[in-house]
GROMACS .gro file of C-alpha atoms in nm:
model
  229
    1UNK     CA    1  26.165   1.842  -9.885
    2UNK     CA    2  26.276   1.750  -9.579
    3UNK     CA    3  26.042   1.600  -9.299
    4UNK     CA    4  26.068   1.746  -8.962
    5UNK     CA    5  26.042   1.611  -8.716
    6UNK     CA    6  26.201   1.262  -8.766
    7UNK     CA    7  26.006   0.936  -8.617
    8UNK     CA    8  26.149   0.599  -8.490
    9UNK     CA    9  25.874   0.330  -8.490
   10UNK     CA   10  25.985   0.069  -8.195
   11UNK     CA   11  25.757  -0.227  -8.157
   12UNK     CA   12  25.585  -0.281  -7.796
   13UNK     CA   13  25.751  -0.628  -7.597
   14UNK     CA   14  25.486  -0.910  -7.646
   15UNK     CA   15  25.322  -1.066  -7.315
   16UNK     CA   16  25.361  -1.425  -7.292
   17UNK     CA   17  25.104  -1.630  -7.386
   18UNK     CA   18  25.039  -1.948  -7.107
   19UNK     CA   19  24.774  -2.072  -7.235
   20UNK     CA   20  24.767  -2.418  -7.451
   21UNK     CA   21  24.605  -2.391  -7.797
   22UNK     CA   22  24.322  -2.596  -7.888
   23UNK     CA   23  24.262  -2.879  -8.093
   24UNK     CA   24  24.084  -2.716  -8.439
   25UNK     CA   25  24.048  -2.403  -8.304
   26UNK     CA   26  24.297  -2.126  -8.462
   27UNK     CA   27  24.238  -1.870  -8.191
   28UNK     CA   28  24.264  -1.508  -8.219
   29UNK     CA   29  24.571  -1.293  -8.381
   30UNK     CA   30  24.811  -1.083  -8.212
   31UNK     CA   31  24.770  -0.682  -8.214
   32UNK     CA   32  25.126  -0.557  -8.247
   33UNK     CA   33  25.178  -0.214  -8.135
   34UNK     CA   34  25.436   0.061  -8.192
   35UNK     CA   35  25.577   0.324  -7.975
   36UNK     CA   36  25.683   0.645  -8.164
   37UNK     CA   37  26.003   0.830  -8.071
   38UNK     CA   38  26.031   1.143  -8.253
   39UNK     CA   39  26.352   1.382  -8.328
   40UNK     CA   40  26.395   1.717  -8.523
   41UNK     CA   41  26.677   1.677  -8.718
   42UNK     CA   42  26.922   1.960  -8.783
   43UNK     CA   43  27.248   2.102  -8.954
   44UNK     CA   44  27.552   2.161  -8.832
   45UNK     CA   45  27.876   2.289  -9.000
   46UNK     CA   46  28.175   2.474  -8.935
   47UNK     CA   47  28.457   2.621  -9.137
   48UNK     CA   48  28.796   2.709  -9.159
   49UNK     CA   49  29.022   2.914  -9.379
   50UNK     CA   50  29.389   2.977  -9.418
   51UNK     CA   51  29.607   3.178  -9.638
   52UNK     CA   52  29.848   3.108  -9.994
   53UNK     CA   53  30.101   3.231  -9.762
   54UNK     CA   54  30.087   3.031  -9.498
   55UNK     CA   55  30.058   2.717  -9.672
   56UNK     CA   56  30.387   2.810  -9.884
   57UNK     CA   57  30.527   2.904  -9.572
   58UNK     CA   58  30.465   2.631  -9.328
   59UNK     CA   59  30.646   2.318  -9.253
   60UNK     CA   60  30.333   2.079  -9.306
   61UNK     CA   61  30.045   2.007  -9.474
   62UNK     CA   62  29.751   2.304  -9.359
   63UNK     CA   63  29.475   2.147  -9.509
   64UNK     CA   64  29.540   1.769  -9.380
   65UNK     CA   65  29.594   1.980  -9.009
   66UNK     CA   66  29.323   2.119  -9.090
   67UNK     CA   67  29.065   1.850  -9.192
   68UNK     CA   68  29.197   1.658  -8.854
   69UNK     CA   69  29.077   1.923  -8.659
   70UNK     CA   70  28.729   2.009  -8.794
   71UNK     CA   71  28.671   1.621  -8.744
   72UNK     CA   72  28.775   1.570  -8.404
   73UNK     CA   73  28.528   1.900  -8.378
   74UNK     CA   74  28.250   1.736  -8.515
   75UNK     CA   75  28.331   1.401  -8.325
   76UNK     CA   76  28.292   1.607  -8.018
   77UNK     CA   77  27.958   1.774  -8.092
   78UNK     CA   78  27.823   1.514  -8.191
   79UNK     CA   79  27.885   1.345  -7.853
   80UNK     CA   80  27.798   1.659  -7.669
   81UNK     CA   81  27.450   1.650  -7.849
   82UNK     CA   82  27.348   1.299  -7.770
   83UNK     CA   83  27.532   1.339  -7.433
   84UNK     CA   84  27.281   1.649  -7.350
   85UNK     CA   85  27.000   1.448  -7.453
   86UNK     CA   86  27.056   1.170  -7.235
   87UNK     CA   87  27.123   1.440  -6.972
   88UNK     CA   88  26.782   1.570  -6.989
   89UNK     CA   89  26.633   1.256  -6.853
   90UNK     CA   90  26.889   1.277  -6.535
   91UNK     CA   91  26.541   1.386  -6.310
   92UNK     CA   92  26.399   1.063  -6.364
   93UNK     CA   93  26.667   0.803  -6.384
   94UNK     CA   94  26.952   0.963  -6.189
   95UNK     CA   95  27.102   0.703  -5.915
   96UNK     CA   96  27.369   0.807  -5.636
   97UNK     CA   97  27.640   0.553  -5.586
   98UNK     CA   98  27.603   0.390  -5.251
   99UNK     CA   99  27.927   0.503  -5.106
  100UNK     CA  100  28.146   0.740  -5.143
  101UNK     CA  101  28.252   0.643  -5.503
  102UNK     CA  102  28.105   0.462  -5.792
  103UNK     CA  103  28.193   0.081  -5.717
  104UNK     CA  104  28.140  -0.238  -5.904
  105UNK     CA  105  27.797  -0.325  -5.717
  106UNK     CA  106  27.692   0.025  -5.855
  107UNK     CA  107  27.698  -0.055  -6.201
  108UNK     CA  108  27.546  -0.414  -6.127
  109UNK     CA  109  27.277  -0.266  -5.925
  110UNK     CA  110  27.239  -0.018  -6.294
  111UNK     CA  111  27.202  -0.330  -6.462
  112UNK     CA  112  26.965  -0.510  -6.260
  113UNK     CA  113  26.752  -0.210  -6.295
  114UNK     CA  114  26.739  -0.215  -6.642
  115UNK     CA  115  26.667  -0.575  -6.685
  116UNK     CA  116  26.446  -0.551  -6.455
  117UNK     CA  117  26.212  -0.326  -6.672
  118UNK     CA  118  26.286  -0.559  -6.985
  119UNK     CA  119  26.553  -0.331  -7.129
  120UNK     CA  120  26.713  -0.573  -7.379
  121UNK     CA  121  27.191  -0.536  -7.396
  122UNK     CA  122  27.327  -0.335  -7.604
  123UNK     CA  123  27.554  -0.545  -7.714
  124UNK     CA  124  27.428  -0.868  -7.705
  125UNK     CA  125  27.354  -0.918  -7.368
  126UNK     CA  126  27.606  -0.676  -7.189
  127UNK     CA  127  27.447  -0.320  -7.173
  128UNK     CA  128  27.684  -0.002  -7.236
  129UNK     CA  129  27.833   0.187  -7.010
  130UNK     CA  130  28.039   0.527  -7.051
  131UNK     CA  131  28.244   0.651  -6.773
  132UNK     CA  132  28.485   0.939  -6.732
  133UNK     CA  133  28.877   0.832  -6.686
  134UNK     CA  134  28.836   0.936  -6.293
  135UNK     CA  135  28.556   0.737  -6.199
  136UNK     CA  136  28.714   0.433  -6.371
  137UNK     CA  137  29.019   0.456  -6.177
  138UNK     CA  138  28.800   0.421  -5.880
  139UNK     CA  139  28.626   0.085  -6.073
  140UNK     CA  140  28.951  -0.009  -6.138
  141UNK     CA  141  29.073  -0.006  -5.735
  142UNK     CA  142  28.794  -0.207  -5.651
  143UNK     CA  143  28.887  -0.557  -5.586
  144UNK     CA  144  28.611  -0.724  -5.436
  145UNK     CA  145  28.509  -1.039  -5.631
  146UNK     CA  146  28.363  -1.026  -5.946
  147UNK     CA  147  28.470  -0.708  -6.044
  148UNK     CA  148  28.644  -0.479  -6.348
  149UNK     CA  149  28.780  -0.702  -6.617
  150UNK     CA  150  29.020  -0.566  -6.882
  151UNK     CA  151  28.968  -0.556  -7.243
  152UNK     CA  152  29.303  -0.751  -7.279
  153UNK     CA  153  29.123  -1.062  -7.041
  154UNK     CA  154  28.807  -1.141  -7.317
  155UNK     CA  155  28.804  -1.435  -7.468
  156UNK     CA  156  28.803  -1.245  -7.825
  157UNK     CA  157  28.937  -0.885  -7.750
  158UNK     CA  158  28.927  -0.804  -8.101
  159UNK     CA  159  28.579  -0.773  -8.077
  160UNK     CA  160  28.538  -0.509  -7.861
  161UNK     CA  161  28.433  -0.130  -7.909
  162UNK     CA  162  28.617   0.216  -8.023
  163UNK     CA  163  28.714   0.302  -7.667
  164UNK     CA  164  28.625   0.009  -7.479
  165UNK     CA  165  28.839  -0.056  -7.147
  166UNK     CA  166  28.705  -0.287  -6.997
  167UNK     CA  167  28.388  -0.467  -6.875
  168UNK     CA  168  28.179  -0.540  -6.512
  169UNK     CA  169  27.943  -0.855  -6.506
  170UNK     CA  170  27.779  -0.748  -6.813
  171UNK     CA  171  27.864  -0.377  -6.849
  172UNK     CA  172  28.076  -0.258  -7.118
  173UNK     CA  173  28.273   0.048  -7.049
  174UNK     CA  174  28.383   0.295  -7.280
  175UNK     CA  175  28.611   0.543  -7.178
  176UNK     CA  176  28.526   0.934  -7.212
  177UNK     CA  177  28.571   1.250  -7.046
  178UNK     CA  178  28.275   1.408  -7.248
  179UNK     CA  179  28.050   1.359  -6.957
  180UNK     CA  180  27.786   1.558  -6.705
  181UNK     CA  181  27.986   1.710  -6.419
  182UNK     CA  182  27.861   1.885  -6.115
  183UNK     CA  183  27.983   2.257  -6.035
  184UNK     CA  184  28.174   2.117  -5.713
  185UNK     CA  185  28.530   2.286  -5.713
  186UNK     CA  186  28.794   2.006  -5.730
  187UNK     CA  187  28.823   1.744  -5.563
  188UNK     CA  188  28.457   1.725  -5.503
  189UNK     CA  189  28.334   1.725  -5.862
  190UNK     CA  190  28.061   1.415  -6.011
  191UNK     CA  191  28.154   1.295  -6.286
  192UNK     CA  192  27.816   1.082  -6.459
  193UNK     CA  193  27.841   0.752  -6.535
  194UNK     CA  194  27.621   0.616  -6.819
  195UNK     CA  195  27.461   0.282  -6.840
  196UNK     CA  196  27.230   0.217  -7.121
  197UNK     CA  197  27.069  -0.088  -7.321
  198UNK     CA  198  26.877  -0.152  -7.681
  199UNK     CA  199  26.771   0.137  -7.799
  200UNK     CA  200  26.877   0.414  -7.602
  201UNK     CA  201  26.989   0.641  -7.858
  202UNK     CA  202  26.872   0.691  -8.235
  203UNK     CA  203  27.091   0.828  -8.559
  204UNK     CA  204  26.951   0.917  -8.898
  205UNK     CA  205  27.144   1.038  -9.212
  206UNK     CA  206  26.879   1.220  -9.466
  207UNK     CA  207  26.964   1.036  -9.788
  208UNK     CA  208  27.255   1.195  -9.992
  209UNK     CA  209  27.407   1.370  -9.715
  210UNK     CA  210  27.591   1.097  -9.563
  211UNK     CA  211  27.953   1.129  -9.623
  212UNK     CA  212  28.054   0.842  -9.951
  213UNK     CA  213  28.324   0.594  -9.991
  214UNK     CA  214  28.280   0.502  -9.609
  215UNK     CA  215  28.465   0.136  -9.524
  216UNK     CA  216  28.475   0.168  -9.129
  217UNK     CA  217  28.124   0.365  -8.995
  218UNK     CA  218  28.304   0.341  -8.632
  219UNK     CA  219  28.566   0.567  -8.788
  220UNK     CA  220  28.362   0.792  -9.073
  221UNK     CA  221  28.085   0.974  -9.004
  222UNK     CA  222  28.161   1.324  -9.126
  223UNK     CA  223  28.260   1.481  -9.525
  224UNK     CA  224  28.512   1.778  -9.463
  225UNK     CA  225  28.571   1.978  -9.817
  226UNK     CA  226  28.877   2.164  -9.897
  227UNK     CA  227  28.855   2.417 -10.157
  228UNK     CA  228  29.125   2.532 -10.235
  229UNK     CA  229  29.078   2.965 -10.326
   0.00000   0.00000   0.00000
Protein backbone atom coordinates (compact mmCIF):
# COMPACT_ATOMS: atom_id res chain seq x y z
CA UNK A 1 0.00 0.00 0.00
CA UNK A 2 1.23 3.11 -0.48
CA UNK A 3 1.60 5.77 2.40
CA UNK A 4 0.32 9.16 1.75
CA UNK A 5 1.40 11.59 2.66
CA UNK A 6 5.24 11.17 2.59
CA UNK A 7 7.41 12.54 5.76
CA UNK A 8 11.05 13.87 5.88
CA UNK A 9 12.40 13.71 9.48
CA UNK A 10 15.18 16.70 9.67
CA UNK A 11 16.95 16.95 12.97
CA UNK A 12 16.69 20.46 14.94
CA UNK A 13 20.50 22.52 14.93
CA UNK A 14 22.02 21.88 18.46
CA UNK A 15 22.72 25.09 20.77
CA UNK A 16 26.16 25.32 21.87
CA UNK A 17 27.01 24.24 25.00
CA UNK A 18 29.61 26.98 27.02
CA UNK A 19 29.70 25.55 29.87
CA UNK A 20 32.88 23.38 31.22
CA UNK A 21 32.05 19.84 32.42
CA UNK A 22 32.79 18.76 35.78
CA UNK A 23 35.17 16.67 37.37
CA UNK A 24 33.04 13.12 38.16
CA UNK A 25 29.99 14.46 37.29
CA UNK A 26 28.50 13.04 33.82
CA UNK A 27 25.87 15.72 33.46
CA UNK A 28 22.66 15.47 31.75
CA UNK A 29 21.97 14.02 27.99
CA UNK A 30 20.99 15.85 25.04
CA UNK A 31 17.15 15.82 23.80
CA UNK A 32 17.44 15.70 20.02
CA UNK A 33 14.50 16.86 18.22
CA UNK A 34 13.04 16.43 14.72
CA UNK A 35 11.16 18.69 12.48
CA UNK A 36 8.68 16.88 10.12
CA UNK A 37 8.26 17.98 6.50
CA UNK A 38 5.55 16.20 4.89
CA UNK A 39 4.67 15.63 0.95
CA UNK A 40 1.81 13.72 -0.89
CA UNK A 41 3.36 11.92 -3.41
CA UNK A 42 1.77 11.42 -6.83
CA UNK A 43 1.82 9.89 -10.46
CA UNK A 44 2.48 11.28 -13.41
CA UNK A 45 2.64 9.79 -16.98
CA UNK A 46 2.15 10.60 -20.42
CA UNK A 47 1.98 8.75 -23.70
CA UNK A 48 2.55 8.71 -27.16
CA UNK A 49 1.62 6.65 -30.17
CA UNK A 50 2.53 6.46 -33.79
CA UNK A 51 1.61 4.40 -36.71
CA UNK A 52 3.30 0.96 -38.81
CA UNK A 53 3.15 3.42 -41.50
CA UNK A 54 4.87 6.05 -40.43
CA UNK A 55 7.65 4.28 -38.98
CA UNK A 56 8.17 2.34 -42.47
CA UNK A 57 7.82 5.54 -43.97
CA UNK A 58 10.03 7.94 -42.18
CA UNK A 59 13.61 8.77 -42.53
CA UNK A 60 14.54 8.06 -38.73
CA UNK A 61 14.06 6.22 -35.90
CA UNK A 62 10.14 7.23 -34.34
CA UNK A 63 10.49 5.57 -31.27
CA UNK A 64 14.19 6.88 -30.27
CA UNK A 65 12.41 10.62 -31.43
CA UNK A 66 10.06 9.67 -29.56
CA UNK A 67 11.49 8.50 -26.16
CA UNK A 68 13.72 11.94 -26.42
CA UNK A 69 10.78 13.83 -26.30
CA UNK A 70 8.61 12.29 -23.53
CA UNK A 71 11.92 12.75 -21.41
CA UNK A 72 12.74 16.20 -21.98
CA UNK A 73 8.72 16.33 -21.05
CA UNK A 74 9.13 14.81 -17.91
CA UNK A 75 12.48 16.74 -17.20
CA UNK A 76 10.38 19.79 -17.51
CA UNK A 77 7.52 18.88 -15.18
CA UNK A 78 9.37 17.81 -12.95
CA UNK A 79 11.10 21.20 -12.66
CA UNK A 80 7.85 23.01 -13.03
CA UNK A 81 6.56 21.02 -9.92
CA UNK A 82 9.34 21.74 -7.52
CA UNK A 83 9.66 25.21 -9.19
CA UNK A 84 5.79 25.91 -8.11
CA UNK A 85 6.52 24.72 -4.79
CA UNK A 86 9.25 26.92 -4.07
CA UNK A 87 7.00 29.60 -5.63
CA UNK A 88 4.43 29.24 -3.05
CA UNK A 89 6.68 30.50 -0.35
CA UNK A 90 7.47 33.82 -2.61
CA UNK A 91 5.02 35.88 0.25
CA UNK A 92 7.42 35.26 2.82
CA UNK A 93 10.88 35.19 1.41
CA UNK A 94 10.52 37.29 -1.74
CA UNK A 95 13.46 40.10 -1.91
CA UNK A 96 13.54 43.04 -4.64
CA UNK A 97 16.95 43.68 -6.06
CA UNK A 98 18.22 46.99 -4.89
CA UNK A 99 18.47 48.63 -8.23
CA UNK A 100 17.19 48.38 -11.21
CA UNK A 101 18.57 44.85 -11.96
CA UNK A 102 19.70 41.87 -10.04
CA UNK A 103 23.51 42.66 -9.27
CA UNK A 104 26.26 40.74 -7.59
CA UNK A 105 25.64 42.43 -4.02
CA UNK A 106 22.04 41.00 -4.54
CA UNK A 107 22.86 37.54 -4.45
CA UNK A 108 25.51 38.19 -1.57
CA UNK A 109 23.04 40.06 0.39
CA UNK A 110 20.68 36.37 -0.46
CA UNK A 111 23.42 34.66 1.06
CA UNK A 112 24.07 36.54 4.06
CA UNK A 113 20.48 36.09 4.77
CA UNK A 114 20.53 32.62 4.73
CA UNK A 115 23.54 32.13 6.82
CA UNK A 116 22.39 34.31 8.86
CA UNK A 117 19.43 32.02 9.97
CA UNK A 118 21.92 28.93 10.08
CA UNK A 119 20.93 27.64 6.65
CA UNK A 120 23.84 25.22 6.04
CA UNK A 121 25.43 25.32 1.51
CA UNK A 122 24.18 23.32 -0.65
CA UNK A 123 27.04 22.34 -1.93
CA UNK A 124 29.48 22.35 0.53
CA UNK A 125 29.57 25.67 1.58
CA UNK A 126 28.35 27.61 -1.60
CA UNK A 127 24.45 27.70 -1.58
CA UNK A 128 22.51 27.21 -5.07
CA UNK A 129 21.33 29.55 -7.07
CA UNK A 130 19.06 29.27 -10.35
CA UNK A 131 18.70 32.16 -12.58
CA UNK A 132 17.04 32.71 -15.92
CA UNK A 133 19.58 33.38 -19.05
CA UNK A 134 18.40 37.29 -18.89
CA UNK A 135 19.07 38.06 -15.48
CA UNK A 136 22.52 36.42 -15.79
CA UNK A 137 23.50 38.53 -18.56
CA UNK A 138 22.89 41.37 -16.27
CA UNK A 139 25.29 39.34 -13.42
CA UNK A 140 27.48 38.86 -16.04
CA UNK A 141 27.87 42.95 -16.96
CA UNK A 142 28.57 43.63 -13.56
CA UNK A 143 32.13 44.32 -12.97
CA UNK A 144 32.52 45.65 -9.69
CA UNK A 145 35.03 43.64 -7.59
CA UNK A 146 34.37 40.42 -6.47
CA UNK A 147 31.92 39.51 -8.78
CA UNK A 148 30.58 36.58 -11.45
CA UNK A 149 33.22 33.96 -11.93
CA UNK A 150 32.99 31.45 -14.81
CA UNK A 151 32.76 27.82 -14.56
CA UNK A 152 35.90 27.63 -16.84
CA UNK A 153 37.97 29.90 -13.83
CA UNK A 154 37.47 26.97 -10.76
CA UNK A 155 40.18 25.44 -9.63
CA UNK A 156 38.50 21.89 -10.57
CA UNK A 157 35.74 22.72 -13.21
CA UNK A 158 35.01 19.22 -13.63
CA UNK A 159 33.33 19.26 -10.55
CA UNK A 160 30.70 21.41 -11.14
CA UNK A 161 26.82 20.89 -11.74
CA UNK A 162 24.42 19.87 -14.87
CA UNK A 163 23.96 23.48 -15.92
CA UNK A 164 26.24 25.29 -13.83
CA UNK A 165 27.65 28.72 -15.35
CA UNK A 166 29.19 30.14 -13.12
CA UNK A 167 29.53 31.18 -9.43
CA UNK A 168 29.29 34.68 -7.04
CA UNK A 169 31.22 34.60 -3.61
CA UNK A 170 29.63 31.45 -2.70
CA UNK A 171 26.59 31.15 -5.00
CA UNK A 172 26.41 28.58 -7.55
CA UNK A 173 24.39 29.40 -10.55
CA UNK A 174 22.61 27.16 -12.67
CA UNK A 175 21.25 28.31 -15.70
CA UNK A 176 17.34 27.94 -16.52
CA UNK A 177 14.60 29.63 -18.13
CA UNK A 178 11.99 27.46 -16.16
CA UNK A 179 11.48 30.24 -13.76
CA UNK A 180 8.55 32.62 -12.02
CA UNK A 181 7.91 35.60 -14.32
CA UNK A 182 5.75 38.56 -13.73
CA UNK A 183 2.83 39.45 -16.30
CA UNK A 184 4.81 42.76 -17.31
CA UNK A 185 4.71 42.96 -21.25
CA UNK A 186 8.33 42.93 -22.54
CA UNK A 187 10.82 44.60 -21.66
CA UNK A 188 9.51 45.00 -18.20
CA UNK A 189 9.08 41.35 -17.27
CA UNK A 190 10.84 39.70 -13.61
CA UNK A 191 12.36 37.00 -14.11
CA UNK A 192 12.97 35.08 -10.25
CA UNK A 193 16.11 34.31 -9.18
CA UNK A 194 16.52 31.36 -6.77
CA UNK A 195 18.94 31.05 -3.97
CA UNK A 196 18.65 28.11 -1.75
CA UNK A 197 20.82 26.02 0.86
CA UNK A 198 20.70 22.31 2.68
CA UNK A 199 17.66 21.09 2.42
CA UNK A 200 15.51 23.13 0.44
CA UNK A 201 13.93 20.64 -1.63
CA UNK A 202 13.07 16.81 -0.97
CA UNK A 203 12.76 13.70 -3.68
CA UNK A 204 11.45 10.25 -2.94
CA UNK A 205 11.18 7.22 -5.34
CA UNK A 206 8.49 4.55 -3.79
CA UNK A 207 10.58 1.37 -3.99
CA UNK A 208 10.34 -0.50 -7.40
CA UNK A 209 9.30 2.35 -9.35
CA UNK A 210 12.50 3.96 -9.85
CA UNK A 211 13.69 3.56 -13.32
CA UNK A 212 16.77 0.33 -13.25
CA UNK A 213 20.14 0.07 -14.73
CA UNK A 214 20.74 3.85 -13.76
CA UNK A 215 24.81 4.79 -13.93
CA UNK A 216 24.49 8.74 -13.95
CA UNK A 217 21.24 9.90 -11.47
CA UNK A 218 22.13 13.62 -12.83
CA UNK A 219 21.14 12.21 -16.21
CA UNK A 220 18.31 9.27 -15.41
CA UNK A 221 15.52 9.81 -13.57
CA UNK A 222 12.65 8.64 -15.75
CA UNK A 223 11.68 4.72 -17.49
CA UNK A 224 9.97 5.49 -20.96
CA UNK A 225 8.45 2.00 -22.49
CA UNK A 226 7.99 1.37 -26.08
CA UNK A 227 5.64 -1.23 -27.03
CA UNK A 228 5.70 -1.86 -30.00
CA UNK A 229 1.55 -2.77 -31.37
Amino acid sequence: PTRNPWQWFRYNLLSANPVPSAEGVVGSGIQMGTGTISATVSQYSDFATGSTLLQDTAIDSIAENFSEQLGYRAGLSVDTICRIELDTLASTTDLAPAGANLTSSDLRRAKALLNGVDVRGKEGTDMLGIIHPYVLYDIMSDNTAGGFIDVMRYSQPEVAMTGEVGKIEGVRLVKSTNVKTSSDAAPNTLYTTYVVGKGAMGVVSPPGNAPSKVTDPQKQAFQVNIIQG
